[in-house]
Coordinates of C-alpha atoms (C1' of nucleotides) in Angstrom, one line a residue:
Chain A
M1 CA -12.1 -9.1 10.7
S2 CA -12.0 -10.0 7.1
K3 CA -15.5 -11.2 6.3
D4 CA -17.3 -9.4 3.5
F5 CA -14.0 -9.0 1.7
T6 CA -14.3 -7.5 -1.8
T7 CA -13.4 -9.9 -4.6
R8 CA -11.0 -9.0 -7.4
E9 CA -13.7 -9.3 -10.0
E10 CA -16.1 -7.0 -8.1
N11 CA -13.6 -4.2 -7.8
Y12 CA -9.9 -4.8 -8.2
S13 CA -8.9 -1.5 -6.7
K14 CA -11.1 -1.9 -3.7
W15 CA -9.9 -5.5 -3.3
Y16 CA -6.4 -4.2 -3.1
N17 CA -7.2 -1.5 -0.7
D18 CA -9.2 -3.7 1.6
L19 CA -6.6 -6.3 1.5
V20 CA -3.8 -3.9 2.6
I21 CA -5.9 -2.6 5.5
K22 CA -7.6 -5.9 6.6
A23 CA -4.4 -7.9 6.5
D24 CA -2.9 -5.3 8.8
L25 CA -0.1 -4.2 6.4
A26 CA -0.7 -0.5 6.4
E27 CA -3.3 2.2 6.9
N28 CA -3.8 5.8 5.9
S29 CA -2.4 8.2 8.5
A30 CA -3.6 11.6 9.7
V31 CA -1.2 13.1 7.2
R32 CA -2.5 13.5 3.7
G33 CA -1.0 10.9 1.3
C34 CA 1.2 9.4 4.0
M35 CA 0.7 5.9 5.3
V36 CA 1.4 4.1 8.5
I37 CA 3.1 0.8 7.8
K38 CA 1.9 -1.6 10.5
P39 CA 4.1 -4.2 12.1
Y40 CA 3.0 -7.1 9.9
G41 CA 3.6 -5.0 6.7
Y42 CA 6.8 -3.7 8.0
S43 CA 8.2 -7.1 8.8
I44 CA 7.6 -8.1 5.2
W45 CA 9.5 -4.9 4.1
E46 CA 12.3 -5.8 6.5
K47 CA 12.6 -9.2 4.8
M48 CA 12.9 -7.5 1.5
Q49 CA 15.4 -5.0 2.8
A50 CA 17.5 -7.8 4.3
A51 CA 17.6 -9.8 1.0
L52 CA 18.3 -6.7 -1.1
D53 CA 20.9 -5.3 1.3
K54 CA 22.8 -8.6 1.1
M55 CA 22.7 -8.6 -2.7
F56 CA 24.0 -5.0 -2.8
K57 CA 26.9 -5.9 -0.4
D58 CA 27.7 -9.0 -2.3
T59 CA 28.1 -6.8 -5.4
G60 CA 30.5 -4.5 -3.6
H61 CA 28.3 -1.7 -2.3
E62 CA 28.4 0.0 1.0
N63 CA 25.6 1.8 2.9
A64 CA 25.8 5.5 3.9
Y65 CA 23.4 8.2 4.8
F66 CA 22.8 11.6 3.4
P67 CA 20.5 14.5 4.7
L68 CA 16.8 14.6 4.3
F69 CA 17.0 18.2 3.3
I70 CA 18.5 19.6 0.2
P71 CA 19.2 23.3 -0.4
K72 CA 17.0 24.6 -3.1
S73 CA 19.8 25.9 -5.2
F74 CA 21.2 22.3 -5.7
F75 CA 18.2 21.5 -7.8
S76 CA 18.7 24.2 -10.3
K77 CA 22.1 22.7 -11.2
E78 CA 20.9 19.9 -13.3
A79 CA 18.3 21.3 -15.6
S80 CA 16.2 18.3 -16.6
H81 CA 16.4 16.9 -13.1
V82 CA 14.7 20.0 -11.5
E83 CA 12.1 20.0 -14.3
G84 CA 11.2 16.4 -13.5
F85 CA 10.7 16.9 -9.8
A86 CA 9.8 20.6 -9.3
K87 CA 6.0 19.9 -9.3
E88 CA 6.1 17.5 -6.4
C89 CA 8.5 18.9 -3.9
A90 CA 7.8 19.6 -0.2
V91 CA 9.6 22.8 0.8
V92 CA 10.8 23.9 4.3
T93 CA 10.7 27.6 4.6
H94 CA 10.8 28.3 8.4
Y95 CA 12.5 26.9 11.4
R96 CA 10.4 28.1 14.3
L97 CA 6.9 28.3 15.6
K98 CA 5.5 30.7 18.1
T99 CA 2.3 31.3 20.1
A100 CA 0.1 33.9 18.6
P101 CA -1.9 36.4 20.8
D102 CA -5.0 34.3 20.4
G103 CA -3.1 31.3 21.8
K104 CA -2.8 29.4 18.6
I105 CA 0.6 28.0 17.4
V106 CA 1.7 29.7 14.2
V107 CA 4.8 29.9 12.0
D108 CA 7.1 32.6 13.2
E109 CA 7.6 34.8 10.2
D110 CA 10.8 36.1 11.7
A111 CA 12.3 32.6 11.4
K112 CA 12.4 32.4 7.6
L113 CA 15.2 30.4 6.2
E114 CA 17.7 32.3 4.1
E115 CA 17.5 29.5 1.5
E116 CA 14.6 27.1 1.4
L117 CA 15.2 23.4 2.0
I118 CA 13.6 20.8 -0.2
V119 CA 12.6 17.5 1.4
R120 CA 14.5 15.1 -0.8
P121 CA 12.4 13.5 -3.6
T122 CA 15.6 11.7 -4.5
S123 CA 19.2 12.3 -3.5
E124 CA 21.3 12.7 -6.6
T125 CA 22.0 16.4 -6.0
I126 CA 23.0 16.3 -2.3
I127 CA 25.1 13.1 -3.0
W128 CA 26.9 14.5 -6.0
D129 CA 27.6 17.7 -4.2
T130 CA 29.2 15.5 -1.5
Y131 CA 31.0 13.3 -4.0
R132 CA 32.9 16.3 -5.3
N133 CA 35.0 16.2 -2.1
W134 CA 35.4 12.5 -2.0
I135 CA 36.7 12.0 -5.5
Q136 CA 40.1 13.3 -6.6
S137 CA 41.8 10.4 -8.4
Y138 CA 41.0 7.3 -10.4
R139 CA 42.1 5.5 -7.2
D140 CA 38.9 6.8 -5.5
L141 CA 36.8 5.0 -8.1
P142 CA 34.5 3.3 -8.4
L143 CA 32.5 4.7 -5.5
L144 CA 29.7 2.2 -4.8
I145 CA 27.2 3.6 -2.3
N146 CA 23.7 2.7 -1.3
Q147 CA 21.3 4.6 1.0
W148 CA 18.2 3.3 2.8
A149 CA 16.0 6.3 3.3
N150 CA 12.6 7.9 3.1
V151 CA 11.8 10.4 0.3
V152 CA 8.9 12.7 -0.3
R153 CA 7.1 13.3 -3.6
W154 CA 3.9 15.4 -3.3
E155 CA 1.7 13.2 -5.4
M156 CA -1.8 14.4 -6.1
R157 CA -3.4 11.0 -5.8
T158 CA -2.0 8.4 -3.5
R159 CA -2.6 4.7 -2.9
L160 CA -1.3 2.6 -0.1
F161 CA 2.2 1.3 -1.0
L162 CA 1.8 2.0 -4.7
R163 CA 2.0 5.7 -4.5
T164 CA 2.4 7.6 -1.3
A165 CA 3.6 11.1 -0.6
E166 CA 6.3 9.7 1.6
F167 CA 7.8 6.3 0.8
L168 CA 10.7 4.2 1.9
W169 CA 13.3 3.0 -0.5
Q170 CA 16.9 2.4 -1.2
E171 CA 18.9 4.5 -3.7
G172 CA 22.2 3.5 -5.0
H173 CA 24.6 6.2 -6.3
T174 CA 27.8 5.1 -7.9
A175 CA 30.7 6.9 -9.6
H176 CA 32.9 5.4 -12.2
A177 CA 36.0 6.3 -14.2
T178 CA 34.6 5.2 -17.6
K179 CA 31.3 5.3 -19.4
Q180 CA 31.5 1.6 -20.1
E181 CA 31.9 0.7 -16.4
A182 CA 29.0 2.9 -15.4
I183 CA 26.7 1.3 -18.0
E184 CA 27.8 -2.1 -16.7
E185 CA 27.0 -1.1 -13.2
A186 CA 23.5 0.1 -14.2
E187 CA 22.9 -3.2 -16.0
K188 CA 24.3 -5.2 -13.2
M189 CA 21.9 -3.6 -10.7
L190 CA 19.0 -4.1 -13.0
N191 CA 19.8 -7.8 -13.0
V192 CA 20.1 -7.7 -9.2
Y193 CA 16.5 -6.3 -9.1
A194 CA 15.3 -8.9 -11.6
D195 CA 16.8 -11.7 -9.6
F196 CA 15.3 -10.4 -6.4
A197 CA 11.9 -10.1 -8.0
E198 CA 12.0 -13.6 -9.4
N199 CA 13.6 -15.4 -6.5
F200 CA 12.0 -13.6 -3.5
L201 CA 8.8 -11.9 -4.8
A202 CA 8.2 -14.9 -7.0
L203 CA 7.4 -12.4 -9.7
P204 CA 8.7 -12.6 -13.3
V205 CA 9.7 -9.2 -14.7
L206 CA 10.5 -7.8 -18.1
K207 CA 13.9 -6.2 -18.2
G208 CA 14.2 -3.3 -20.6
V209 CA 14.9 0.4 -21.2
K210 CA 12.6 3.3 -21.1
T211 CA 11.8 5.5 -24.0
E212 CA 13.0 9.1 -23.8
N213 CA 9.6 10.2 -22.6
E214 CA 9.6 7.9 -19.6
R215 CA 13.2 8.3 -18.7
F216 CA 14.3 9.5 -15.3
A217 CA 14.9 13.2 -15.1
G218 CA 18.6 13.7 -15.6
A219 CA 19.4 10.2 -17.0
I220 CA 20.9 9.2 -20.3
E221 CA 19.3 5.8 -20.1
T222 CA 16.8 4.3 -17.7
Y223 CA 16.7 0.6 -17.3
C224 CA 13.6 -0.9 -15.6
I225 CA 11.9 -4.0 -14.6
E226 CA 8.2 -4.2 -15.4
A227 CA 5.8 -6.7 -13.8
L228 CA 2.3 -7.6 -14.7
M229 CA -0.5 -7.4 -12.1
Q230 CA -3.6 -9.6 -12.0
D231 CA -5.8 -6.9 -13.4
G232 CA -3.7 -6.7 -16.6
K233 CA -2.0 -3.5 -15.6
A234 CA 1.8 -3.1 -15.5
L235 CA 3.8 -2.0 -12.5
Q236 CA 7.3 -0.5 -12.7
A237 CA 9.0 -2.5 -10.0
G238 CA 12.5 -0.9 -10.1
T239 CA 14.7 1.3 -12.1
S240 CA 18.4 1.7 -12.7
H241 CA 19.8 4.8 -14.4
F242 CA 22.9 5.5 -16.4
L243 CA 23.4 9.2 -15.7
G244 CA 26.3 9.8 -18.0
Q245 CA 28.3 12.8 -16.8
N246 CA 25.3 15.0 -16.2
F247 CA 25.6 15.2 -12.5
A248 CA 29.4 15.2 -12.5
K249 CA 29.2 18.3 -14.7
A250 CA 26.5 19.9 -12.7
F251 CA 28.3 19.4 -9.4
D252 CA 31.9 19.7 -10.9
V253 CA 33.0 16.2 -9.9
K254 CA 36.3 15.4 -11.7
F255 CA 39.0 12.9 -11.2
T256 CA 42.6 12.7 -12.4
G257 CA 43.3 9.6 -14.4
K258 CA 46.4 7.5 -14.7
D259 CA 47.5 9.7 -17.5
G260 CA 47.3 12.8 -15.3
K261 CA 44.4 14.2 -17.2
Q262 CA 41.2 15.5 -15.5
E263 CA 37.9 14.0 -16.5
Y264 CA 34.3 14.1 -15.3
V265 CA 33.1 11.1 -13.4
W266 CA 30.4 8.7 -14.9
A267 CA 27.4 8.0 -12.7
T268 CA 24.5 5.6 -12.1
S269 CA 21.6 5.6 -9.7
W270 CA 19.1 2.8 -9.0
G271 CA 16.3 2.3 -6.6
V272 CA 13.4 0.2 -5.4
S273 CA 10.7 1.3 -3.0
T274 CA 7.9 0.2 -0.7
R275 CA 6.0 0.0 -4.0
L276 CA 7.4 -3.6 -4.1
M277 CA 5.0 -4.3 -1.3
G278 CA 2.2 -3.4 -3.7
A279 CA 3.7 -5.6 -6.4
L280 CA 3.9 -8.5 -3.9
I281 CA 0.3 -8.1 -2.8
M282 CA -1.2 -7.7 -6.2
A283 CA 0.8 -10.4 -7.9
H284 CA -0.2 -13.4 -5.8
S285 CA -3.1 -12.7 -3.5
D286 CA -6.6 -14.0 -4.1
D287 CA -10.2 -13.5 -2.9
N288 CA -9.4 -15.2 0.4
G289 CA -6.7 -12.6 1.2
L290 CA -3.0 -12.3 1.1
V291 CA -0.7 -14.9 -0.4
L292 CA 2.9 -14.6 0.5
P293 CA 5.9 -16.3 -1.0
P294 CA 7.7 -18.3 1.8
K295 CA 10.9 -16.4 1.4
L296 CA 9.3 -13.1 2.4
A297 CA 6.6 -14.4 4.8
P298 CA 7.1 -13.2 8.4
N299 CA 5.7 -16.5 9.5
Q300 CA 6.2 -19.3 7.1
V301 CA 4.3 -21.9 9.2
V302 CA 1.7 -21.5 11.8
I303 CA 0.7 -24.4 14.1
V304 CA -2.9 -24.4 15.4
P305 CA -3.9 -26.8 18.1
I306 CA -7.4 -28.3 18.2
Y307 CA -8.7 -29.4 21.5
K308 CA -11.6 -29.5 24.0
T309 CA -10.0 -29.9 27.4
D310 CA -7.0 -28.5 29.2
E311 CA -5.5 -32.0 29.3
E312 CA -5.7 -32.3 25.5
L313 CA -4.1 -28.9 25.2
A314 CA -1.3 -29.8 27.5
K315 CA -0.5 -32.8 25.3
L316 CA -0.8 -30.8 22.1
N317 CA 1.5 -28.1 23.5
E318 CA 4.1 -30.7 24.1
K319 CA 3.9 -32.1 20.6
A320 CA 3.6 -28.7 18.9
S321 CA 6.7 -27.4 20.7
E322 CA 8.6 -30.4 19.5
I323 CA 7.4 -29.8 15.9
K324 CA 8.2 -26.1 16.2
K325 CA 11.7 -26.8 17.4
S326 CA 12.4 -29.2 14.6
L327 CA 11.2 -26.7 12.1
E328 CA 13.3 -23.9 13.6
A329 CA 16.3 -26.1 13.4
L330 CA 15.9 -25.8 9.7
N331 CA 15.6 -22.0 9.9
I332 CA 11.9 -22.1 9.2
R333 CA 9.9 -19.2 10.8
V334 CA 7.2 -20.8 12.9
K335 CA 4.4 -19.5 15.0
Y336 CA 2.5 -21.7 17.5
D337 CA -0.8 -20.1 18.2
N338 CA -2.4 -21.7 21.2
R339 CA -4.3 -18.7 22.3
D340 CA -7.5 -19.9 24.0
T341 CA -9.3 -16.7 23.1
Y342 CA -9.9 -17.7 19.5
K343 CA -11.3 -20.8 18.0
P344 CA -9.5 -22.9 15.4
G345 CA -11.8 -22.0 12.6
W346 CA -11.2 -18.3 13.3
K347 CA -7.5 -18.8 13.3
F348 CA -7.6 -20.7 10.1
A349 CA -9.4 -17.9 8.4
E350 CA -7.1 -15.3 10.0
Y351 CA -3.8 -16.9 8.9
E352 CA -5.2 -17.6 5.5
F353 CA -6.1 -14.0 5.2
K354 CA -2.6 -12.9 6.3
G355 CA -1.0 -15.2 3.7
V356 CA 0.9 -17.6 5.9
P357 CA 2.2 -20.2 3.4
V358 CA 1.7 -23.3 5.5
R359 CA -0.7 -24.1 8.3
I360 CA -0.3 -27.2 10.5
A361 CA -3.3 -28.2 12.5
I362 CA -2.9 -30.8 15.2
G363 CA -5.6 -32.3 17.4
P364 CA -6.3 -35.4 19.6
R365 CA -6.9 -37.5 16.5
D366 CA -3.5 -36.6 15.1
L367 CA -1.9 -37.5 18.4
E368 CA -3.4 -41.0 18.2
N369 CA -2.4 -41.5 14.6
G370 CA 1.0 -39.8 14.6
T371 CA -0.2 -37.3 12.0
V372 CA -0.8 -33.6 11.4
E373 CA -3.0 -31.8 8.9
V374 CA -1.0 -29.6 6.6
A375 CA -2.7 -26.9 4.5
R376 CA -0.9 -24.8 1.9
R377 CA -2.1 -21.3 1.2
D378 CA -1.3 -21.1 -2.5
T379 CA -3.5 -24.0 -3.6
K380 CA -5.7 -24.3 -0.4
E381 CA -4.9 -28.0 -0.5
K382 CA -5.1 -29.9 2.8
K383 CA -3.3 -33.2 3.4
S384 CA -2.6 -35.4 6.3
Y385 CA 1.2 -35.9 6.9
Q386 CA 2.9 -38.4 9.1
Q387 CA 4.9 -36.7 11.9
V388 CA 8.0 -38.7 11.0
D389 CA 10.6 -36.3 9.4
L390 CA 7.9 -33.6 9.2
A391 CA 10.4 -30.7 9.3
H392 CA 12.1 -31.8 6.1
K393 CA 8.8 -32.4 4.4
I394 CA 7.7 -28.9 5.3
E395 CA 11.0 -27.4 4.2
H396 CA 10.4 -29.1 0.8
L397 CA 6.8 -27.9 0.7
L398 CA 7.9 -24.3 1.3
G399 CA 10.2 -24.6 -1.6
Q400 CA 7.4 -25.9 -3.8
I401 CA 5.1 -23.1 -2.8
Q402 CA 7.8 -20.5 -3.6
S403 CA 8.3 -22.0 -7.1
N404 CA 4.6 -22.7 -7.7
L405 CA 3.8 -19.0 -7.1
Y406 CA 6.5 -18.0 -9.6
Q407 CA 5.3 -20.4 -12.2
K408 CA 1.7 -19.3 -11.7
A409 CA 2.7 -15.7 -12.1
L410 CA 4.8 -16.6 -15.1
S411 CA 2.1 -18.4 -16.9
F412 CA -0.3 -15.6 -16.1
R413 CA 2.1 -13.2 -17.8
E414 CA 2.4 -15.5 -20.8
Q415 CA -1.3 -15.7 -21.2
N416 CA -1.6 -12.0 -21.0
T417 CA 1.1 -11.1 -23.4
T418 CA 0.1 -10.5 -27.0
N419 CA 1.5 -9.4 -30.3
V420 CA -0.7 -7.0 -32.2
D421 CA -0.2 -5.5 -35.7
T422 CA -3.1 -3.1 -36.2
W423 CA -4.5 -0.2 -34.4
D424 CA -7.9 -1.9 -33.9
E425 CA -6.3 -5.0 -32.4
F426 CA -4.3 -2.8 -30.2
V427 CA -7.2 -0.8 -28.9
N428 CA -9.3 -4.0 -28.3
Q429 CA -6.5 -5.6 -26.4
I430 CA -5.7 -2.6 -24.2
E431 CA -9.3 -1.9 -23.5
G432 CA -10.2 -5.5 -23.0
K433 CA -8.0 -7.9 -21.2
G434 CA -5.0 -5.5 -21.0
G435 CA -1.7 -7.2 -20.3
F436 CA 1.6 -6.7 -22.1
V437 CA 1.1 -5.8 -25.7
Y438 CA 4.0 -6.0 -28.1
A439 CA 3.5 -3.7 -31.0
H440 CA 5.5 -1.7 -33.6
W441 CA 6.1 2.0 -32.9
D442 CA 7.7 4.6 -35.1
G443 CA 10.1 5.7 -32.4
T444 CA 8.8 9.2 -32.0
K445 CA 7.8 11.0 -28.8
E446 CA 4.7 12.4 -30.6
T447 CA 3.3 9.0 -31.5
E448 CA 4.0 7.7 -28.1
E449 CA 2.0 10.6 -26.5
L450 CA -0.8 10.3 -29.0
I451 CA -1.2 6.6 -28.2
K452 CA -1.2 7.5 -24.5
D453 CA -3.9 10.1 -25.0
K454 CA -6.1 7.8 -27.0
T455 CA -5.7 4.6 -24.9
K456 CA -4.0 5.4 -21.6
A457 CA -1.4 2.8 -22.6
T458 CA 2.2 3.7 -22.3
I459 CA 5.4 2.1 -23.5
R460 CA 6.5 0.2 -20.5
C461 CA 9.9 -0.6 -22.0
I462 CA 11.9 -1.7 -24.9
P463 CA 13.0 -5.2 -23.8
L464 CA 16.7 -5.8 -23.5
D465 CA 16.5 -9.2 -25.3
N466 CA 14.3 -7.7 -28.0
K467 CA 14.8 -9.2 -31.5
K468 CA 14.8 -6.9 -34.5
E469 CA 11.9 -7.2 -36.7
D470 CA 10.7 -5.0 -39.5
G471 CA 7.1 -3.8 -39.2
K472 CA 4.8 -0.8 -39.3
C473 CA 3.9 1.5 -36.5
I474 CA 0.4 0.6 -35.3
L475 CA -0.7 4.3 -35.3
T476 CA 1.2 6.0 -38.0
G477 CA 2.1 3.1 -40.3
K478 CA 5.7 4.4 -40.5
P479 CA 8.5 1.8 -40.5
S480 CA 9.7 0.3 -37.3
T481 CA 12.6 -2.1 -36.6
Q482 CA 11.3 -3.7 -33.4
R483 CA 8.3 -4.2 -31.2
V484 CA 8.0 -2.4 -27.9
V485 CA 5.9 -3.3 -24.9
F486 CA 2.7 -1.3 -24.3
A487 CA 0.4 -1.5 -21.3
R488 CA -1.7 0.5 -19.0
A489 CA 0.3 1.0 -15.8
Y490 CA 0.0 1.9 -12.2
Chain B
rC1 C1' -7.0 22.3 -9.9
rG2 C1' -11.9 20.4 -12.7
rG3 C1' -16.3 16.7 -12.0
rG4 C1' -18.9 13.4 -8.4
rG5 C1' -19.5 11.6 -3.4
rU6 C1' -19.1 11.0 2.0
rG7 C1' -18.4 12.8 7.2
rU8 C1' -23.2 9.7 13.2
rA9 C1' -19.5 4.5 18.9
rG10 C1' -12.9 1.2 17.1
rC11 C1' -14.9 -0.4 12.1
rG12 C1' -19.3 -0.7 8.6
rC13 C1' -23.9 1.8 8.3
rA14 C1' -29.3 3.5 9.3
rG15 C1' -31.7 7.9 11.0
rC16 C1' -32.0 13.6 7.9
rC17 C1' -36.8 14.3 3.0
rU18 C1' -41.4 15.4 7.1
rG19 C1' -36.9 19.0 13.5
rG20 C1' -39.1 16.6 19.5
rU21 C1' -33.6 13.4 24.7
rA22 C1' -29.0 8.8 19.2
rG23 C1' -30.0 3.5 16.7
rC24 C1' -28.4 -1.3 14.0
rG25 C1' -24.5 -4.8 12.7
rU26 C1' -19.7 -5.9 14.1
rA27 C1' -15.8 -5.3 17.5
rC28 C1' -15.0 -4.7 22.9
rU29 C1' -16.1 -6.4 28.5
rU30 C1' -18.4 -10.3 31.7
rG31 C1' -20.8 -15.2 32.4
rC32 C1' -22.3 -20.0 30.7
rA33 C1' -22.2 -23.5 27.0
rU34 C1' -19.2 -24.6 22.6
rG35 C1' -14.4 -26.2 20.1
rG36 C1' -11.3 -30.8 13.1
rG37 C1' -13.1 -24.0 9.0
rG38 C1' -15.0 -17.1 11.0
rU39 C1' -19.7 -20.7 17.6
rG40 C1' -24.3 -19.8 20.4
rC41 C1' -27.1 -17.5 24.3
rA42 C1' -27.4 -13.7 27.9
rA43 C1' -25.9 -9.2 30.3
rG44 C1' -22.9 -4.7 29.9
rG45 C1' -19.7 -0.4 28.6
rG46 C1' -18.8 3.1 24.8
rG47 C1' -21.0 8.7 20.6
rU48 C1' -18.6 17.0 21.4
rC49 C1' -23.6 13.4 15.2
rG50 C1' -16.5 16.7 10.9
rU51 C1' -16.4 22.1 12.2
rG52 C1' -18.1 27.4 12.8
rG53 C1' -22.3 30.3 12.5
rG54 C1' -27.7 31.1 11.6
rU55 C1' -33.2 29.8 12.0
rU56 C1' -36.3 27.7 16.0
rC57 C1' -39.3 26.8 22.3
rA58 C1' -36.3 22.7 20.3
rA59 C1' -31.3 20.9 15.2
rA60 C1' -27.8 14.7 13.6
rU61 C1' -32.2 16.5 10.9
rC62 C1' -33.5 23.1 7.9
rC63 C1' -30.0 27.4 5.9
rC64 C1' -24.9 29.5 5.1
rG65 C1' -19.5 29.2 5.5
rC66 C1' -15.2 26.2 6.4
rC67 C1' -12.4 21.6 6.9
rA68 C1' -11.2 16.6 6.0
rC69 C1' -11.4 12.2 3.3
rC70 C1' -12.8 9.0 -0.9
rC71 C1' -13.8 8.1 -6.3
rC72 C1' -13.0 9.9 -11.6
rG73 C1' -9.4 13.1 -14.7
rA74 C1' -4.4 16.0 -15.4
rC75 C1' 1.0 14.4 -12.5
rC76 C1' 3.9 10.0 -11.0
rA77 C1' 8.4 5.1 -8.3

RNA sequence: CGGGGUGUAGCGCAGCCUGGUAGCGUACUUGCAUGGGGUGCAAGGGGUCGUGGGUUCAAAUCCCGCCACCCCGACCA
């Protein structure tokens, strides 16, 4: 199944693609740019959803659902928003098919829609059109709503999980009485994303704001979390937008304040997508396959029996079930694989490839000695453990693996973060090792675009915890007050 | 949309140049042996050769059109 697997060094991009397919996470579908998420991949996504959904609810949000289709006219209401999405919209123009004289199924031209429907690329417009009726008074605020949905953006080039024409995500859309409160909400949700990335994905992220160029279409401020992948490229892992009153004005959403005066509502929106799957895969996996952090692994532990005879298997079944139960009592997700159709070595390789954090092998020798063999996926280390109190030891080990993955990713990021002060250094760094490059920039759109044209590097963000520092723009030499983070990105 | 490439068994590929009844590896099925890191041997099943047309006694192979997918650019979470 996974022999002859491409290594990261040979071809990082092929490694990623092969990994996604061979680890059974997803595959390309019959539809251009759209993937099928397979059960194993989907179960990881479900784990992410569950964790995020809880975090959203713990911060006061509720789930709702809005239509897949958005009337075309809605898009024209917020000028910069439509501009940002116009080039990648799927449009529904007809509502009926018919059989042509030659027997082929064709679109019935008589069934043309009065107004075309856009398949949502994001839901601000339909949601704000709805909010108009929901919000009258300051008592209706804040309105804190999240939606789990699929969206469509007709991308020209797609890659499994990282960029697909249709993807799954959540989008939060909140309405507030004051500017300050909306900004706090946008920042709060950015922190939720950062916590999630660090605690569940085991992935350290930079928190920052986007430059005007990179800002979400229709936003006043776009906050983001940026992660560094093993090939030195950055991945935007989540965004949170302060939308000001742009959408309230476009959709005429006003509320009456305590003072009896009418004012436009302040808005935020924030989202993360199945792209997080891509981040997860690229952050930790190695040339032996997937490496999953225990908190998101569908199976945290797999138990493999080693035996020759049916009698041995019967004894091992008994012992393994006992171990399985003791682990499950601690809420550890365990699979016992006693299929006779595959050999132990095959199973070892298989679970390793699928990233199961801990493998327990147990054979006749272990039964005699009261031991098991425990192998951890992150370090590939194998150790013999006494069966006594095994469940607690495994629980502890899972915690260690989770934090080890985070530490490893963190030190990778540190090793691949550099300060540069001259253009030559900058080009060398971007074209060599890559990584996050802190450099001075004169603050103009033109310079940012010029740098992008010359090096393919973009400003990933202006970090929130940035310290002020006088310097000169690496390209123009004009004065600058702080360093910003450059990288090539996905 | 520009440049390059590929369509042959579930998957990966050879065969094409030089036309002559479709092959390899793997996966699958069956049997026997094997079993502490992808097991060996044997037998077996499976293909409108992307698609439409043309040339020819004969086309996977030669010619023309079309379609799909992949890679590199412009666009992007």
